[in-house]
């Protein structure tokens, strides 16, 4: 199974978000839960190919 390529702009955005979460003093568990919820929402809202 081929791994899907991730847009470099999305990686940069993720790093920026992660930095902000750390800056507002979120702990590691809260940050992991945040990303888990983001992933679940992305899977739920992923557009279907034609």
XYZ file of N, CA and C in Angstrom:
150
model
N 0.839 -1.180 0.000
C 0.000 0.000 0.000
C 0.885 1.245 0.000
N 0.614 2.154 -0.924
C 1.432 3.346 -1.069
C 1.031 4.404 -0.046
N 2.035 5.014 0.570
C 1.771 6.048 1.568
C 1.396 7.351 0.870
N 0.376 8.015 1.391
C -0.100 9.264 0.815
C 0.893 10.387 1.114
N 1.198 11.198 0.107
C 2.104 12.327 0.291
C 1.400 13.434 1.074
N 2.119 14.047 1.997
C 1.567 15.137 2.794
C 2.113 16.447 2.255
N 1.213 17.383 2.048
C 1.576 18.699 1.552
C 2.539 19.366 2.543
N 3.697 19.859 2.082
C 4.658 20.514 2.977
C 4.064 21.718 3.721
N 3.111 22.401 3.094
C 2.467 23.535 3.766
C 1.663 23.061 4.975
N 1.064 21.866 4.868
C 0.322 21.320 6.006
C 1.268 20.919 7.135
N 2.432 20.415 6.779
C 3.425 20.079 7.801
C 3.860 21.349 8.527
N 4.126 22.405 7.782
C 4.529 23.676 8.391
C 3.429 24.214 9.298
N 2.183 24.101 8.859
C 1.059 24.549 9.679
C 0.968 23.721 10.955
N 1.159 22.418 10.843
C 1.136 21.548 12.019
C 2.211 21.918 13.027
N 3.397 22.245 12.536
C 4.485 22.658 13.424
C 4.126 23.963 14.124
N 3.538 24.890 13.379
C 3.128 26.170 13.967
C 2.062 25.959 15.046
N 1.093 25.104 14.761
C 0.042 24.810 15.744
C 0.650 24.148 16.974
N 1.523 23.179 16.764
C 2.173 22.483 17.886
C 2.928 23.480 18.765
N 3.634 24.412 18.147
C 4.377 25.427 18.890
C 3.441 26.280 19.731
N 2.296 26.652 19.156
C 1.318 27.451 19.903
C 0.723 26.667 21.067
N 0.445 25.380 20.864
C -0.101 24.557 21.946
C 0.888 24.471 23.106
N 2.153 24.347 22.789
C 3.184 24.316 23.830
C 3.273 25.681 24.509
N 3.169 26.756 23.719
C 3.266 28.113 24.267
C 2.148 28.416 25.263
N 0.969 27.812 25.057
C -0.127 28.063 26.001
C -0.139 27.034 27.126
N 0.962 26.314 27.250
C 1.207 25.387 28.363
C 0.297 24.164 28.374
N -0.103 23.684 27.198
C -0.814 22.405 27.148
C 0.185 21.308 27.481
N -0.257 20.320 28.245
C 0.660 19.213 28.531
C 0.619 18.201 27.382
N 1.519 17.232 27.437
C 1.666 16.272 26.337
C 0.389 15.489 26.054
N -0.319 15.090 27.093
C -1.547 14.314 26.909
C -2.614 15.163 26.230
N -2.761 16.415 26.646
C -3.740 17.304 26.010
C -3.409 17.513 24.537
N -2.128 17.670 24.229
C -1.708 17.865 22.839
C -1.988 16.610 22.018
N -1.680 15.435 22.567
C -1.965 14.183 21.844
C -3.465 14.032 21.607
N -4.276 14.375 22.599
C -5.732 14.307 22.436
C -6.210 15.285 21.370
N -5.619 16.486 21.336
C -5.961 17.486 20.323
C -5.710 16.928 18.924
N -4.494 16.366 18.706
C -4.156 15.838 17.386
C -5.004 14.619 17.034
N -5.344 13.818 18.030
C -6.208 12.658 17.801
C -7.581 13.108 17.307
N -8.129 14.139 17.936
C -9.430 14.665 17.514
C -9.350 15.281 16.117
N -8.250 15.961 15.824
C -8.059 16.526 14.479
C -8.019 15.419 13.431
N -7.310 14.335 13.740
C -7.196 13.205 12.816
C -8.559 12.564 12.573
N -9.313 12.350 13.643
C -10.646 11.754 13.508
C -11.554 12.638 12.649
N -11.500 13.954 12.874
C -12.320 14.876 12.090
C -11.898 14.869 10.623
N -10.597 14.797 10.373
C -10.103 14.774 8.995
C -10.562 13.512 8.274
N -10.507 12.371 8.953
C -10.973 11.126 8.335
C -12.466 11.183 8.043
N -13.211 11.750 8.958
C -14.664 11.846 8.805
C -15.037 12.760 7.634
N -14.239 13.804 7.414
C -14.560 14.813 6.406
C -13.710 14.705 5.144
N -12.983 13.594 5.005
C -12.116 13.420 3.837
C -12.972 13.302 2.577
N -12.664 14.121 1.560
C -13.450 14.029 0.322
C -13.244 12.682 -0.366
N -14.293 12.201 -0.967
C -14.223 10.925 -1.684
C -13.730 11.179 -3.109
N -12.860 10.295 -3.614
C -12.387 10.466 -4.995
C -13.527 10.224 -5.986
N -13.390 10.820 -7.145
C -14.417 10.666 -8.178
C -14.399 9.281 -8.753
